[in-house]
Amino acid sequence: DPAMTTLLEELRGIMGCRPRIALVEVRDLATPATAGWRRPVILLPAGWRSWDDSARRAVLAHELAHVVRGDYAAGLLAQLALALNAFHPLVRWMAGRLQLQQELAADALGARYAGGRARYLVTLSRLVLEQDGWAPSWPVRAFLPRRGALIRRIAMLRDEAKTGTLGRTRRLVAGASLLGLTVTVGLLRGPARGEE
């Protein structure tokens, strides 16, 4: 869609997003998402054509914020840590916290380029209501925000609270620390021993 591509390029320039980004429509997706960090792709649900201009701008600004911040790489590190230590409650908590912080930070940055927090909040709420009842499949579920995250996102936007976001270097250090914790916990377990 030429209008959507033009809007994407305009927002890329304003937000200082360097990589070229592809837009792809995915029929089995109910919510927009971003995948990849070297060649990012913004995935749009089939119903995106019914969105008005403010919804399109808000969605693209939010997804571009994830690209600008480098959230995909940190998310992959968190998923790797979870795969290696799914049983460990601290690893699960840290991965969930990282994902929530990424969404809050993308909301804060996206709202700045989507016409302000009030307009962004209305658009976010409307899009969430449109996907009511949709249950994502397993591979998608791993990268989507956890239950309850939407309430926190709305509260942050409504109250204009500070998100306390981390810079790119600190996010990568946090992701590497999470991975290091995973490896350390894995090494501490040791082999199982029977009674002697």
XYZ file of N, CA, C and O in Angstrom:
784
model
N 0.850 -1.171 0.000
C 0.000 0.000 0.000
C 0.898 1.238 0.000
O 1.678 1.423 0.937
N 0.801 2.079 -1.029
C 1.695 3.241 -1.120
C 1.566 4.206 0.067
O 2.571 4.736 0.534
N 0.344 4.422 0.551
C 0.159 5.339 1.680
C 0.837 4.806 2.934
O 1.479 5.551 3.686
N 0.721 3.500 3.165
C 1.340 2.894 4.348
C 2.857 2.924 4.237
O 3.561 3.203 5.207
N 3.380 2.653 3.058
C 4.822 2.693 2.838
C 5.368 4.105 3.016
O 6.423 4.299 3.625
N 4.634 5.094 2.521
C 5.049 6.491 2.688
C 5.069 6.878 4.155
O 6.015 7.527 4.625
N 4.039 6.468 4.897
C 3.990 6.762 6.332
C 5.140 6.085 7.058
O 5.783 6.687 7.927
N 5.446 4.852 6.701
C 6.565 4.138 7.313
C 7.874 4.873 7.070
O 8.669 5.075 7.992
N 8.116 5.291 5.843
C 9.362 6.002 5.527
C 9.439 7.347 6.250
O 10.503 7.750 6.708
N 8.311 8.041 6.357
C 8.281 9.319 7.081
C 8.649 9.099 8.546
O 9.501 9.816 9.091
N 8.049 8.099 9.188
C 8.342 7.819 10.591
C 9.770 7.323 10.786
O 10.425 7.673 11.772
N 10.266 6.518 9.852
C 11.672 6.075 9.926
C 12.613 7.265 9.973
O 13.563 7.287 10.758
N 12.364 8.259 9.113
C 13.217 9.445 9.083
C 13.130 10.251 10.366
O 14.152 10.667 10.917
N 11.920 10.460 10.848
C 11.714 11.259 12.059
C 12.315 10.577 13.284
O 12.919 11.219 14.139
N 12.160 9.251 13.371
C 12.605 8.510 14.549
C 14.078 8.103 14.475
O 14.615 7.549 15.438
N 14.735 8.356 13.348
C 16.154 8.014 13.220
C 16.405 6.527 13.110
O 17.413 6.022 13.583
N 15.509 5.818 12.460
C 15.630 4.372 12.278
C 16.462 4.102 11.026
O 16.055 4.462 9.927
N 17.613 3.480 11.182
C 18.529 3.269 10.056
C 18.147 2.128 9.129
O 18.173 2.282 7.930
N 17.841 0.922 9.677
C 17.610 -0.185 8.737
C 16.342 -0.022 7.913
O 15.378 0.597 8.361
N 16.369 -0.556 6.733
C 15.179 -0.604 5.884
C 14.233 -1.626 6.492
O 14.669 -2.654 7.004
N 12.957 -1.364 6.417
C 11.977 -2.237 7.054
C 10.935 -2.665 6.037
O 10.415 -1.839 5.284
N 10.627 -3.956 6.044
C 9.586 -4.485 5.164
C 8.267 -4.555 5.921
O 8.250 -4.806 7.123
N 7.184 -4.300 5.204
C 5.837 -4.462 5.758
C 5.241 -5.726 5.155
O 5.250 -5.887 3.932
N 4.717 -6.607 6.008
C 4.149 -7.863 5.542
C 2.806 -8.092 6.221
O 2.693 -7.950 7.440
N 1.805 -8.441 5.420
C 0.494 -8.790 5.977
C 0.477 -10.280 6.275
O 0.855 -11.104 5.451
N 0.027 -10.630 7.500
C -0.045 -12.018 7.933
C -1.489 -12.316 8.320
O -2.016 -11.713 9.246
N -2.097 -13.232 7.625
C -3.522 -13.516 7.840
C -3.828 -14.118 9.202
O -4.882 -13.898 9.756
N -2.921 -14.915 9.764
C -3.173 -15.594 11.037
C -2.705 -14.792 12.246
O -2.543 -15.349 13.326
N -2.510 -13.530 12.088
C -2.034 -12.672 13.170
C -3.108 -11.646 13.492
O -3.708 -11.079 12.587
N -3.376 -11.424 14.779
C -4.408 -10.458 15.156
C -3.819 -9.165 15.693
O -4.527 -8.185 15.860
N -2.524 -9.160 15.956
C -1.883 -7.972 16.511
C -0.606 -7.680 15.736
O 0.067 -8.609 15.285
N -0.268 -6.418 15.549
C 0.989 -6.094 14.859
C 2.195 -6.600 15.661
O 2.134 -6.690 16.891
N 3.257 -6.908 14.978
C 4.474 -7.391 15.632
C 5.675 -7.033 14.766
O 5.532 -6.719 13.589
N 6.853 -7.099 15.379
C 8.098 -6.847 14.665
C 9.009 -8.051 14.836
O 9.105 -8.600 15.932
N 9.681 -8.446 13.783
C 10.611 -9.568 13.841
C 11.906 -9.169 13.157
O 11.898 -8.454 12.161
N 13.010 -9.644 13.708
C 14.320 -9.409 13.097
C 14.991 -8.145 13.589
O 14.331 -7.197 13.964
N 16.325 -8.151 13.602
C 17.041 -6.930 13.968
C 17.985 -6.486 12.856
O 18.245 -5.316 12.714
N 18.502 -7.384 12.043
C 19.355 -6.963 10.938
C 18.524 -6.542 9.732
O 18.848 -5.588 9.060
N 17.456 -7.274 9.476
C 16.491 -6.940 8.420
C 15.092 -7.000 9.023
O 14.372 -7.975 8.822
N 14.720 -5.975 9.762
C 13.438 -6.017 10.474
C 12.237 -6.068 9.529
O 12.263 -5.519 8.428
N 11.215 -6.738 10.007
C 9.952 -6.862 9.285
C 8.834 -6.499 10.247
O 8.791 -7.010 11.365
N 7.941 -5.621 9.816
C 6.756 -5.319 10.613
C 5.629 -6.173 10.052
O 5.317 -6.103 8.866
N 5.057 -6.998 10.930
C 3.975 -7.903 10.554
C 2.645 -7.248 10.914
O 2.451 -6.822 12.052
N 1.762 -7.162 9.952
C 0.453 -6.536 10.160
C -0.647 -7.578 10.029
O -0.599 -8.430 9.142
N -1.660 -7.504 10.897
C -2.788 -8.433 10.764
C -3.607 -8.100 9.523
O -3.523 -6.993 8.983
N -4.430 -9.047 9.095
C -5.208 -8.869 7.867
C -6.156 -7.671 7.942
O -6.449 -7.050 6.925
N -6.606 -7.306 9.122
C -7.564 -6.202 9.253
C -6.962 -4.809 9.235
O -7.665 -3.817 9.467
N -5.679 -4.679 8.933
C -5.028 -3.362 9.020
C -5.614 -2.361 8.020
O -5.555 -1.156 8.238
N -6.192 -2.825 6.956
C -6.732 -1.915 5.931
C -7.932 -1.116 6.450
O -8.251 -0.065 5.908
N -8.579 -1.618 7.498
C -9.729 -0.907 8.065
C -9.324 0.156 9.083
O -10.168 0.902 9.572
N -8.033 0.241 9.421
C -7.575 1.225 10.400
C -7.615 2.623 9.807
O -7.329 2.823 8.625
N -7.884 3.602 10.660
C -7.809 4.990 10.212
C -6.346 5.451 10.268
O -5.455 4.705 10.687
N -6.112 6.679 9.836
C -4.732 7.190 9.761
C -4.041 7.230 11.120
O -2.852 6.939 11.215
N -4.768 7.601 12.195
C -4.129 7.676 13.512
C -3.740 6.290 14.008
O -2.702 6.114 14.645
N -4.558 5.269 13.718
C -4.213 3.901 14.130
C -2.989 3.412 13.364
O -2.087 2.795 13.943
N -2.940 3.684 12.086
C -1.779 3.272 11.289
C -0.512 3.941 11.800
O 0.528 3.302 11.942
N -0.599 5.212 12.091
C 0.564 5.957 12.590
C 1.005 5.417 13.950
O 2.193 5.223 14.196
N 0.046 5.147 14.837
C 0.378 4.648 16.174
C 1.037 3.276 16.103
O 2.034 3.018 16.782
N 0.491 2.396 15.290
C 1.052 1.041 15.162
C 2.466 1.099 14.598
O 3.386 0.473 15.134
N 2.652 1.840 13.529
C 3.985 1.918 12.929
C 4.988 2.582 13.871
O 6.142 2.148 13.960
N 4.562 3.617 14.590
C 5.467 4.284 15.537
C 5.884 3.318 16.649
O 7.052 3.278 17.050
N 4.928 2.537 17.156
C 5.238 1.575 18.220
C 6.208 0.509 17.722
O 7.207 0.208 18.383
N 5.921 -0.054 16.560
C 6.788 -1.116 16.037
C 8.168 -0.578 15.651
O 9.178 -1.244 15.867
N 8.229 0.628 15.113
C 9.528 1.245 14.813
C 10.316 1.517 16.091
O 11.548 1.437 16.094
N 9.614 1.841 17.167
C 10.291 2.061 18.449
C 11.014 0.786 18.880
O 12.139 0.853 19.406
N 10.407 -0.375 18.665
C 11.083 -1.640 18.984
C 12.346 -1.802 18.137
O 13.375 -2.255 18.641
N 12.271 -1.422 16.865
C 13.435 -1.546 15.986
C 14.534 -0.575 16.423
O 15.702 -0.959 16.547
N 14.173 0.676 16.666
C 15.144 1.705 17.066
C 15.849 1.296 18.357
O 17.051 1.483 18.508
N 15.110 0.712 19.276
C 15.665 0.336 20.586
C 16.427 -0.989 20.560
O 17.119 -1.333 21.507
N 16.296 -1.777 19.481
C 16.983 -3.066 19.408
C 16.359 -4.121 20.311
O 17.050 -4.993 20.845
N 15.050 -4.068 20.480
C 14.362 -4.968 21.401
C 14.359 -6.429 20.942
O 14.303 -7.335 21.768
N 14.409 -6.666 19.657
C 14.312 -8.040 19.167
C 15.495 -8.887 19.643
O 15.309 -10.018 20.102
N 16.706 -8.350 19.574
C 17.892 -9.102 20.002
C 17.828 -9.414 21.491
O 18.111 -10.539 21.914
N 17.436 -8.435 22.301
C 17.317 -8.673 23.747
C 16.229 -9.702 24.027
O 16.370 -10.545 24.921
N 15.135 -9.649 23.266
C 14.069 -10.630 23.431
C 14.515 -12.042 23.083
O 14.121 -13.009 23.732
N 15.352 -12.177 22.037
C 15.879 -13.494 21.679
C 16.776 -14.053 22.783
O 16.716 -15.246 23.091
N 17.604 -13.182 23.381
C 18.441 -13.634 24.503
C 17.573 -14.122 25.654
O 17.871 -15.140 26.282
N 16.500 -13.398 25.937
C 15.601 -13.792 27.021
C 14.929 -15.124 26.704
O 14.795 -15.993 27.579
N 14.505 -15.340 25.456
C 13.879 -16.602 25.070
C 14.882 -17.758 25.147
O 14.518 -18.869 25.533
N 16.135 -17.501 24.809
C 17.168 -18.530 24.930
C 17.373 -18.906 26.391
O 17.469 -20.084 26.739
N 17.434 -17.891 27.250
C 17.572 -18.159 28.687
C 16.392 -18.973 29.204
O 16.569 -19.901 30.001
N 15.192 -18.653 28.748
C 14.007 -19.418 29.157
C 14.059 -20.854 28.644
O 13.661 -21.789 29.341
N 14.529 -21.034 27.421
C 14.615 -22.386 26.863
C 15.592 -23.248 27.652
O 15.357 -24.441 27.856
N 16.662 -22.638 28.129
C 17.667 -23.391 28.867
C 17.265 -23.639 30.317
O 17.698 -24.615 30.927
N 16.471 -22.744 30.903
C 16.095 -22.851 32.317
C 14.644 -22.481 32.550
O 14.333 -21.619 33.386
N 13.743 -23.108 31.851
C 12.318 -22.790 31.982
C 11.798 -23.050 33.389
O 10.813 -22.447 33.809
N 12.463 -23.926 34.118
C 12.025 -24.281 35.461
C 12.374 -23.228 36.514
O 11.811 -23.216 37.593
N 13.320 -22.370 36.222
C 13.838 -21.454 37.245
C 12.971 -20.202 37.346
O 12.828 -19.457 36.382
N 12.402 -19.934 38.510
C 11.474 -18.793 38.644
C 12.136 -17.426 38.426
O 11.502 -16.514 37.898
N 13.397 -17.271 38.809
C 14.067 -15.983 38.634
C 14.270 -15.676 37.147
O 14.068 -14.537 36.702
N 14.632 -16.672 36.371
C 14.827 -16.483 34.934
C 13.492 -16.128 34.288
O 13.410 -15.215 33.459
N 12.435 -16.817 34.659
C 11.101 -16.521 34.116
C 10.664 -15.105 34.476
O 10.123 -14.377 33.659
N 10.905 -14.704 35.720
C 10.506 -13.372 36.164
C 11.289 -12.291 35.402
O 10.710 -11.308 34.945
N 12.605 -12.501 35.268
C 13.430 -11.503 34.579
C 13.040 -11.375 33.108
O 12.992 -10.268 32.567
N 12.758 -12.491 32.444
C 12.360 -12.451 31.033
C 11.021 -11.731 30.883
O 10.843 -10.914 29.967
N 10.084 -11.994 31.770
C 8.793 -11.303 31.736
C 8.933 -9.822 32.003
O 8.277 -8.986 31.365
N 9.786 -9.475 32.941
C 10.024 -8.067 33.274
C 10.666 -7.330 32.100
O 10.304 -6.192 31.790
N 11.615 -7.978 31.441
C 12.260 -7.384 30.272
C 11.233 -7.116 29.177
O 11.204 -6.035 28.587
N 10.361 -8.081 28.932
C 9.352 -7.931 27.890
C 8.389 -6.788 28.214
O 8.049 -5.992 27.337
N 7.975 -6.679 29.477
C 7.085 -5.591 29.870
C 7.775 -4.237 29.700
O 7.187 -3.294 29.165
N 9.027 -4.136 30.118
C 9.758 -2.879 29.985
C 9.932 -2.489 28.518
O 9.879 -1.314 28.163
N 10.138 -3.484 27.655
C 10.255 -3.194 26.227
C 8.948 -2.611 25.691
O 8.969 -1.654 24.919
N 7.826 -3.177 26.092
C 6.528 -2.662 25.634
C 6.265 -1.261 26.173
O 5.790 -0.384 25.436
N 6.561 -1.029 27.444
C 6.350 0.300 28.027
C 7.208 1.354 27.334
O 6.746 2.455 27.028
N 8.464 1.002 27.083
C 9.367 1.942 26.422
C 8.937 2.206 24.983
O 8.988 3.350 24.508
N 8.496 1.167 24.275
C 8.026 1.344 22.894
C 6.751 2.184 22.880
O 6.545 2.990 21.966
N 5.897 2.011 23.879
C 4.694 2.845 23.979
C 5.064 4.310 24.198
O 4.501 5.207 23.573
N 5.994 4.545 25.115
C 6.393 5.925 25.413
C 6.990 6.604 24.180
O 6.648 7.750 23.868
N 7.875 5.904 23.483
C 8.495 6.470 22.282
C 7.488 6.571 21.142
O 7.420 7.584 20.446
N 6.684 5.542 20.957
C 5.683 5.549 19.894
C 4.653 6.650 20.075
O 4.248 7.304 19.107
N 4.223 6.865 21.300
C 3.222 7.907 21.581
C 3.749 9.286 21.201
O 2.993 10.149 20.747
N 5.033 9.486 21.363
C 5.640 10.773 21.028
C 5.496 11.096 19.543
O 5.323 12.252 19.156
N 5.533 10.070 18.693
C 5.469 10.277 17.243
C 4.105 9.950 16.646
O 3.932 10.016 15.441
N 3.145 9.596 17.507
C 1.811 9.220 17.017
C 0.751 10.238 17.399
O -0.429 9.928 17.372
N 1.157 11.430 17.770
C 0.169 12.460 18.082
C -0.094 12.664 19.558
O -1.075 13.306 19.925
N 0.719 12.112 20.426
C 0.556 12.310 21.857
C -0.025 11.094 22.562
O -0.580 10.192 21.941
N 0.107 11.109 23.884
C -0.311 9.967 24.693
C -1.816 9.714 24.636
O -2.250 8.577 24.598
N -2.618 10.774 24.667
C -4.081 10.587 24.686
C -4.559 9.893 23.408
O -5.308 8.907 23.469
N -4.125 10.350 22.277
C -4.524 9.747 21.001
C -3.992 8.318 20.893
O -4.682 7.409 20.445
N -2.758 8.121 21.331
C -2.143 6.795 21.290
C -2.910 5.819 22.177
O -3.153 4.675 21.800
N -3.310 6.275 23.355
C -4.052 5.433 24.294
C -5.391 4.994 23.710
O -5.774 3.827 23.804
N -6.105 5.904 23.079
C -7.390 5.573 22.456
C -7.176 4.546 21.338
O -7.915 3.568 21.227
N -6.157 4.747 20.528
C -5.866 3.820 19.429
C -5.488 2.451 19.959
O -5.980 1.422 19.469
N -4.626 2.397 20.967
C -4.215 1.127 21.562
C -5.426 0.378 22.113
O -5.594 -0.817 21.858
N -6.290 1.071 22.817
C -7.487 0.441 23.392
C -8.399 -0.106 22.297
O -8.919 -1.218 22.406
N -8.593 0.663 21.262
C -9.464 0.230 20.161
C -8.904 -1.015 19.462
O -9.631 -1.960 19.168
N -7.605 -1.035 19.243
C -6.987 -2.191 18.584
C -7.073 -3.447 19.451
O -7.279 -4.542 18.947
N -6.926 -3.276 20.761
C -7.020 -4.423 21.667
C -8.437 -4.974 21.681
O -8.640 -6.191 21.683
N -9.425 -4.109 21.671
C -10.813 -4.572 21.658
C -11.133 -5.319 20.365
O -11.928 -6.257 20.369
N -10.527 -4.934 19.266
C -10.757 -5.613 17.991
C -10.230 -7.042 17.993
O -10.742 -7.888 17.278
N -9.190 -7.321 18.786
C -8.611 -8.664 18.791
C -9.136 -9.519 19.936
O -8.633 -10.590 20.197
N -10.179 -9.085 20.623
C -10.760 -9.820 21.732
C -11.147 -11.234 21.298
O -11.792 -11.422 20.283
N -10.721 -12.222 22.073
C -11.066 -13.609 21.770
C -10.049 -14.339 20.910
O -10.145 -15.540 20.726
N -9.042 -13.644 20.393
C -8.036 -14.283 19.551
C -7.001 -14.959 20.437
O -6.482 -14.350 21.372
N -6.707 -16.194 20.194
C -5.708 -16.943 20.957
C -4.526 -17.256 20.046
O -4.672 -17.992 19.079
N -3.359 -16.686 20.331
C -2.197 -16.931 19.469
C -1.685 -18.359 19.603
O -1.826 -18.988 20.641
N -1.062 -18.862 18.545
C -0.456 -20.189 18.582
C 0.846 -20.122 19.371
O 1.366 -19.045 19.658
N 1.426 -21.288 19.687
C 2.583 -21.325 20.567
C 3.770 -20.481 20.113
O 4.311 -19.726 20.900
N 4.242 -20.568 18.865
C 5.447 -19.795 18.527
C 5.235 -18.295 18.683
O 6.117 -17.574 19.112
N 4.030 -17.831 18.367
C 3.742 -16.402 18.481
C 3.636 -16.001 19.945
O 4.111 -14.947 20.360
N 3.014 -16.845 20.761
C 2.768 -16.540 22.164
C 4.067 -16.232 22.915
O 4.081 -15.411 23.832
N 5.164 -16.876 22.549
C 6.435 -16.681 23.246
C 6.940 -15.251 23.137
O 7.647 -14.767 24.016
N 6.568 -14.535 22.078
C 7.090 -13.191 21.872
C 6.074 -12.093 22.171
O 6.394 -10.915 22.066
N 4.847 -12.462 22.519
C 3.826 -11.460 22.834
C 3.859 -11.133 24.316
O 4.261 -11.962 25.137
N 3.424 -9.925 24.687
C 3.416 -9.549 26.108
C 2.518 -10.481 26.927
O 1.528 -11.003 26.443
N 2.874 -10.647 28.182
C 2.114 -11.500 29.093
C 0.782 -10.859 29.460
O 0.583 -9.664 29.293
N -0.110 -11.671 30.017
C -1.392 -11.158 30.494
C -1.139 -10.097 31.565
O -0.239 -10.226 32.368
N -1.936 -9.075 31.590
C -1.782 -7.999 32.558
C -0.887 -6.876 32.067
O -0.874 -5.800 32.639
N -0.111 -7.127 31.022
C 0.795 -6.097 30.505
C 0.006 -4.929 29.934
O 0.419 -3.781 30.054
N -1.130 -5.215 29.315
C -1.932 -4.146 28.713
C -2.386 -3.143 29.768
O -2.347 -1.936 29.541
N -2.804 -3.626 30.924
C -3.255 -2.727 31.989
C -2.118 -1.804 32.414
O -2.315 -0.606 32.606
N -0.926 -2.343 32.553
C 0.226 -1.513 32.922
C 0.551 -0.498 31.832
O 0.918 0.634 32.111
N 0.433 -0.931 30.585
C 0.713 -0.020 29.472
C -0.291 1.130 29.460
O 0.078 2.290 29.269
N -1.549 0.809 29.654
C -2.579 1.851 29.674
C -2.367 2.790 30.851
O -2.474 4.009 30.710
N -2.038 2.248 32.023
C -1.789 3.095 33.202
C -0.610 4.030 32.957
O -0.652 5.207 33.320
N 0.442 3.508 32.323
C 1.613 4.346 32.042
C 1.238 5.480 31.109
O 1.615 6.628 31.327
N 0.478 5.163 30.084
C 0.089 6.198 29.128
C -0.863 7.202 29.762
O -0.765 8.401 29.534
N -1.798 6.710 30.561
C -2.787 7.584 31.179
C -2.132 8.529 32.192
O -2.428 9.709 32.251
N -1.263 8.004 33.008
C -0.653 8.799 34.077
C 0.595 9.541 33.641
O 1.147 10.323 34.403
N 1.060 9.263 32.416
C 2.296 9.848 31.891
C 3.451 9.628 32.846
O 4.261 10.497 33.123
N 3.501 8.384 33.372
C 4.563 8.013 34.305
C 5.868 7.800 33.552
O 5.865 7.507 32.364
N 6.945 7.921 34.244
C 8.254 7.619 33.665
C 8.399 6.117 33.554
O 8.035 5.378 34.457
N 8.937 5.645 32.446
C 9.049 4.201 32.244
C 10.348 3.637 32.801
O 10.466 2.439 32.960
N 11.317 4.455 33.070
C 12.571 3.934 33.589
C 13.265 3.017 32.595
O 13.792 1.988 32.961
N 13.271 3.379 31.341
C 13.833 2.507 30.317
C 15.353 2.513 30.360
O 15.977 3.471 30.804
N 15.911 1.444 29.892
C 17.354 1.303 29.837
C 17.866 1.666 28.455
O 17.184 1.458 27.467
N 19.091 2.166 28.384
C 19.711 2.443 27.103
C 20.082 1.135 26.414
O 20.048 0.059 27.018
N 20.464 1.211 25.151
C 20.781 0.011 24.364
C 21.892 -0.809 25.014
O 21.780 -2.025 25.137
N 22.985 -0.168 25.438
C 24.097 -0.894 26.041
C 23.657 -1.579 27.322
O 23.969 -2.752 27.547
N 22.897 -0.880 28.151
C 22.437 -1.469 29.407
C 21.461 -2.615 29.153
O 21.450 -3.591 29.898
N 20.651 -2.529 28.090
C 19.734 -3.626 27.764
C 20.518 -4.859 27.341
O 20.189 -5.980 27.727
N 21.553 -4.651 26.521
C 22.360 -5.795 26.085
C 23.117 -6.405 27.255
O 23.252 -7.621 27.339
N 23.607 -5.572 28.174
C 24.277 -6.084 29.370
C 23.283 -6.878 30.216
O 23.608 -7.958 30.729
N 22.053 -6.363 30.343
C 21.025 -7.085 31.099
C 20.711 -8.423 30.430
O 20.574 -9.448 31.113
N 20.603 -8.438 29.106
C 20.348 -9.693 28.394
C 21.494 -10.675 28.551
O 21.283 -11.871 28.779
N 22.731 -10.185 28.447
C 23.901 -11.048 28.624
C 23.979 -11.562 30.057
O 24.334 -12.723 30.289
N 23.619 -10.722 31.023
C 23.594 -11.157 32.423
C 22.569 -12.256 32.632
O 22.816 -13.225 33.355
N 21.421 -12.094 32.004
C 20.382 -13.119 32.093
C 20.885 -14.433 31.502
O 20.691 -15.500 32.089
N 21.554 -14.367 30.382
C 22.109 -15.565 29.768
C 23.209 -16.163 30.648
O 23.292 -17.376 30.823
N 24.054 -15.301 31.228
C 25.103 -15.775 32.139
C 24.523 -16.456 33.367
O 25.027 -17.497 33.810
N 23.448 -15.880 33.907
C 22.770 -16.497 35.044
C 22.232 -17.867 34.656
O 22.325 -18.831 35.410
N 21.714 -17.969 33.454
C 21.178 -19.239 32.961
C 22.271 -20.296 32.894
O 22.083 -21.433 33.342
N 23.412 -19.935 32.324
C 24.521 -20.888 32.209
C 25.031 -21.276 33.589
O 25.279 -22.462 33.862
N 25.155 -20.308 34.496
C 25.635 -20.587 35.848
C 24.701 -21.541 36.570
O 25.154 -22.511 37.190
N 23.411 -21.288 36.503
C 22.439 -22.169 37.153
C 22.521 -23.565 36.544
O 22.460 -24.573 37.255
N 22.685 -23.636 35.225
C 22.806 -24.935 34.564
C 24.037 -25.701 35.020
O 23.994 -26.925 35.185
N 25.129 -25.003 35.242
C 26.362 -25.661 35.677
C 26.297 -26.075 37.137
O 26.933 -27.054 37.534
N 25.557 -25.356 37.969
C 25.466 -25.653 39.378
C 24.655 -26.911 39.659
O 24.830 -27.553 40.683
N 23.771 -27.281 38.774
C 22.923 -28.442 39.007
C 23.738 -29.722 39.138
O 23.499 -30.522 40.023
N 24.657 -29.916 38.248
C 25.479 -31.113 38.290
C 24.690 -32.356 37.952
O 23.473 -32.318 37.818
N 25.373 -33.506 37.840
C 24.675 -34.741 37.485
C 23.877 -35.277 38.672
O 24.230 -35.064 39.831
N 22.795 -35.978 38.368
C 21.991 -36.612 39.411
C 22.759 -37.815 39.948
O 23.379 -38.555 39.197
N 22.705 -38.034 41.264
C 23.397 -39.158 41.873
C 22.396 -40.038 42.610
O 21.495 -39.549 43.271
N 22.615 -41.301 42.506
C 21.774 -42.243 43.252
C 22.327 -42.432 44.652
O 23.395 -41.927 45.021
N 21.584 -43.188 45.466
C 22.058 -43.457 46.835
C 23.269 -44.391 46.772
O 23.303 -45.340 46.015
N 24.243 -44.091 47.582
C 25.462 -44.914 47.608
C 25.577 -45.589 48.946
O 25.225 -45.107 49.951
